[in-house]
């Protein structure tokens, strides 16, 4: 019984582990976009002072 429970729990983890690299890559892309937007906004605000 204990072994079958472990197998079931590991089977439930398979989709999570399979999706993890895509989730991490998506989060990195979103973070890069946010940083780019903040840099553009910062450049606009500092450039308009002249």
CSV table of N, CA, C and O in Angstrom, one decimal:
chain,number,residue,atom,x,y,z
A,1,UNK,N,0.8,-1.2,0.0
A,1,UNK,CA,0.0,0.0,0.0
A,1,UNK,C,0.9,1.3,0.0
A,1,UNK,O,0.6,2.2,-0.7
A,2,UNK,N,1.9,1.3,0.8
A,2,UNK,CA,2.8,2.5,0.9
A,2,UNK,C,3.5,2.8,-0.4
A,2,UNK,O,3.6,3.9,-0.8
A,3,UNK,N,3.9,1.7,-1.1
A,3,UNK,CA,4.6,1.9,-2.4
A,3,UNK,C,3.6,2.5,-3.5
A,3,UNK,O,4.0,3.4,-4.2
A,4,UNK,N,2.4,2.0,-3.5
A,4,UNK,CA,1.5,2.5,-4.5
A,4,UNK,C,1.1,3.9,-4.2
A,4,UNK,O,0.9,4.7,-5.2
A,5,UNK,N,1.1,4.3,-3.0
A,5,UNK,CA,0.8,5.7,-2.6
A,5,UNK,C,1.9,6.6,-3.1
A,5,UNK,O,1.7,7.7,-3.7
A,6,UNK,N,3.1,6.2,-3.0
A,6,UNK,CA,4.3,6.9,-3.4
A,6,UNK,C,4.2,7.1,-5.0
A,6,UNK,O,4.5,8.1,-5.5
A,7,UNK,N,3.9,6.0,-5.6
A,7,UNK,CA,3.8,6.0,-7.1
A,7,UNK,C,2.7,7.0,-7.5
A,7,UNK,O,2.9,7.8,-8.5
A,8,UNK,N,1.6,7.0,-6.9
A,8,UNK,CA,0.5,7.9,-7.2
A,8,UNK,C,0.9,9.4,-7.0
A,8,UNK,O,0.7,10.2,-7.8
A,9,UNK,N,1.6,9.6,-5.9
A,9,UNK,CA,2.0,11.0,-5.6
A,9,UNK,C,3.1,11.5,-6.6
A,9,UNK,O,3.1,12.6,-7.1
A,10,UNK,N,4.0,10.6,-7.0
A,10,UNK,CA,5.0,10.9,-8.0
A,10,UNK,C,4.3,11.2,-9.3
A,10,UNK,O,4.7,12.1,-10.1
A,11,UNK,N,3.3,10.4,-9.6
A,11,UNK,CA,2.6,10.6,-10.9
A,11,UNK,C,1.9,11.9,-10.9
A,11,UNK,O,1.7,12.5,-12.0
A,12,UNK,N,1.4,12.4,-9.8
A,12,UNK,CA,0.8,13.7,-9.7
A,12,UNK,C,1.8,14.8,-9.9
A,12,UNK,O,1.4,15.9,-10.4
A,13,UNK,N,3.0,14.6,-9.6
A,13,UNK,CA,4.1,15.6,-9.8
A,13,UNK,C,4.6,15.7,-11.2
A,13,UNK,O,5.2,16.8,-11.6
A,14,UNK,N,4.4,14.7,-12.0
A,14,UNK,CA,4.9,14.7,-13.4
A,14,UNK,C,4.4,16.0,-14.2
A,14,UNK,O,5.3,16.6,-14.8
A,15,UNK,N,3.1,16.3,-14.2
A,15,UNK,CA,2.7,17.5,-15.0
A,15,UNK,C,3.4,18.8,-14.5
A,15,UNK,O,3.7,19.7,-15.2
A,16,UNK,N,3.5,18.9,-13.2
A,16,UNK,CA,4.1,20.1,-12.5
A,16,UNK,C,5.5,20.2,-13.0
A,16,UNK,O,6.0,21.3,-13.4
A,17,UNK,N,6.3,19.1,-12.9
A,17,UNK,CA,7.7,19.1,-13.3
A,17,UNK,C,7.9,19.4,-14.8
A,17,UNK,O,8.8,20.0,-15.2
A,18,UNK,N,6.9,18.9,-15.6
A,18,UNK,CA,7.0,19.1,-17.0
A,18,UNK,C,6.8,20.5,-17.4
A,18,UNK,O,7.4,21.0,-18.3
A,19,UNK,N,5.9,21.2,-16.6
A,19,UNK,CA,5.6,22.6,-17.0
A,19,UNK,C,6.5,23.6,-16.3
A,19,UNK,O,6.5,24.7,-16.8
A,20,UNK,N,7.3,23.2,-15.4
A,20,UNK,CA,8.2,24.1,-14.6
A,20,UNK,C,9.1,24.9,-15.5
A,20,UNK,O,9.2,26.1,-15.3
A,21,UNK,N,9.8,24.3,-16.5
A,21,UNK,CA,10.7,25.1,-17.3
A,21,UNK,C,10.0,26.2,-18.1
A,21,UNK,O,10.5,27.3,-18.2
A,22,UNK,N,8.8,25.9,-18.6
A,22,UNK,CA,8.1,26.9,-19.3
A,22,UNK,C,7.6,28.0,-18.4
A,22,UNK,O,7.6,29.2,-18.8
A,23,UNK,N,7.2,27.7,-17.2
A,23,UNK,CA,6.7,28.7,-16.3
A,23,UNK,C,7.9,29.6,-15.9
A,23,UNK,O,7.7,30.8,-15.9
A,24,UNK,N,9.0,29.0,-15.7
A,24,UNK,CA,10.2,29.9,-15.3
A,24,UNK,C,10.6,30.8,-16.5
A,24,UNK,O,10.9,31.9,-16.3
A,25,UNK,N,10.6,30.2,-17.7
A,25,UNK,CA,11.0,31.0,-18.9
A,25,UNK,C,10.0,32.2,-19.1
A,25,UNK,O,10.4,33.3,-19.4
A,26,UNK,N,8.7,31.9,-18.8
A,26,UNK,CA,7.7,32.9,-19.0
A,26,UNK,C,7.8,34.0,-18.0
A,26,UNK,O,7.7,35.2,-18.3
A,27,UNK,N,8.1,33.6,-16.7
A,27,UNK,CA,8.3,34.6,-15.7
A,27,UNK,C,9.5,35.5,-16.0
A,27,UNK,O,9.5,36.7,-15.7
A,28,UNK,N,10.6,34.9,-16.5
A,28,UNK,CA,11.8,35.7,-16.8
A,28,UNK,C,11.5,36.7,-17.9
A,28,UNK,O,12.0,37.8,-17.9
A,29,UNK,N,10.7,36.2,-18.9
A,29,UNK,CA,10.4,37.1,-20.0
A,29,UNK,C,9.5,38.3,-19.5
A,29,UNK,O,9.8,39.4,-19.9
A,30,UNK,N,8.6,38.0,-18.7
A,30,UNK,CA,7.8,39.1,-18.1
A,30,UNK,C,8.6,40.1,-17.3
A,30,UNK,O,8.4,41.3,-17.4
A,31,UNK,N,9.5,39.5,-16.5
A,31,UNK,CA,10.4,40.4,-15.7
A,31,UNK,C,11.3,41.3,-16.6
A,31,UNK,O,11.4,42.5,-16.3
A,32,UNK,N,11.8,40.7,-17.7
A,32,UNK,CA,12.6,41.5,-18.6
A,32,UNK,C,11.8,42.6,-19.3
A,32,UNK,O,12.3,43.7,-19.4
A,33,UNK,N,10.5,42.3,-19.6
A,33,UNK,CA,9.7,43.3,-20.2
A,33,UNK,C,9.4,44.4,-19.2
A,33,UNK,O,9.4,45.6,-19.6
A,34,UNK,N,9.2,44.1,-18.0
A,34,UNK,CA,8.9,45.1,-17.0
A,34,UNK,C,10.1,46.0,-16.8
A,34,UNK,O,10.0,47.2,-16.6
A,35,UNK,N,11.3,45.4,-16.7
A,35,UNK,CA,12.5,46.2,-16.6
A,35,UNK,C,12.7,47.1,-17.8
A,35,UNK,O,13.1,48.3,-17.6
A,36,UNK,N,12.5,46.6,-19.0
A,36,UNK,CA,12.6,47.4,-20.2
A,36,UNK,C,11.7,48.6,-20.1
A,36,UNK,O,12.0,49.8,-20.4
A,37,UNK,N,10.4,48.4,-19.7
A,37,UNK,CA,9.4,49.5,-19.6
A,37,UNK,C,9.8,50.5,-18.6
A,37,UNK,O,9.7,51.7,-18.8
A,38,UNK,N,10.4,50.0,-17.5
A,38,UNK,CA,10.8,51.0,-16.4
A,38,UNK,C,12.0,51.8,-16.9
A,38,UNK,O,12.1,53.0,-16.6
A,39,UNK,N,12.9,51.2,-17.7
A,39,UNK,CA,14.0,51.9,-18.2
A,39,UNK,C,13.6,53.0,-19.2
A,39,UNK,O,14.1,54.1,-19.2
A,40,UNK,N,12.6,52.6,-20.1
A,40,UNK,CA,12.1,53.5,-21.1
A,40,UNK,C,11.4,54.7,-20.4
A,40,UNK,O,11.6,55.8,-20.8
A,41,UNK,N,10.6,54.4,-19.4
A,41,UNK,CA,9.9,55.4,-18.6
A,41,UNK,C,10.9,56.4,-18.0
A,41,UNK,O,10.7,57.6,-18.0
A,42,UNK,N,11.9,55.8,-17.4
A,42,UNK,CA,13.0,56.6,-16.7
A,42,UNK,C,13.7,57.5,-17.7
A,42,UNK,O,14.0,58.6,-17.4
A,43,UNK,N,14.0,56.9,-18.9
A,43,UNK,CA,14.7,57.7,-19.9
A,43,UNK,C,13.8,58.9,-20.4
A,43,UNK,O,14.3,60.0,-20.6
A,44,UNK,N,12.5,58.6,-20.5
A,44,UNK,CA,11.6,59.7,-20.9
A,44,UNK,C,11.5,60.8,-19.9
A,44,UNK,O,11.5,62.0,-20.2
A,45,UNK,N,11.4,60.4,-18.6
A,45,UNK,CA,11.3,61.5,-17.6
A,45,UNK,C,12.6,62.2,-17.4
A,45,UNK,O,12.6,63.4,-17.2
A,46,UNK,N,13.8,61.6,-17.5
A,46,UNK,CA,15.0,62.3,-17.4
A,46,UNK,C,15.3,63.1,-18.6
A,46,UNK,O,15.9,64.2,-18.5
A,47,UNK,N,14.9,62.7,-19.8
A,47,UNK,CA,15.2,63.4,-21.0
A,47,UNK,C,14.3,64.6,-21.2
A,47,UNK,O,14.7,65.6,-21.9
A,48,UNK,N,13.1,64.7,-20.5
A,48,UNK,CA,12.2,65.8,-20.7
A,48,UNK,C,12.6,67.0,-19.9
A,48,UNK,O,12.0,68.1,-20.0
A,49,UNK,N,13.5,66.9,-19.0
A,49,UNK,CA,13.9,68.0,-18.1
A,49,UNK,C,14.7,69.1,-18.8
A,49,UNK,O,14.7,70.2,-18.3
A,50,UNK,N,15.3,68.8,-19.9
A,50,UNK,CA,16.1,69.8,-20.6
A,50,UNK,C,15.3,70.9,-21.2
A,50,UNK,O,14.4,71.0,-21.7
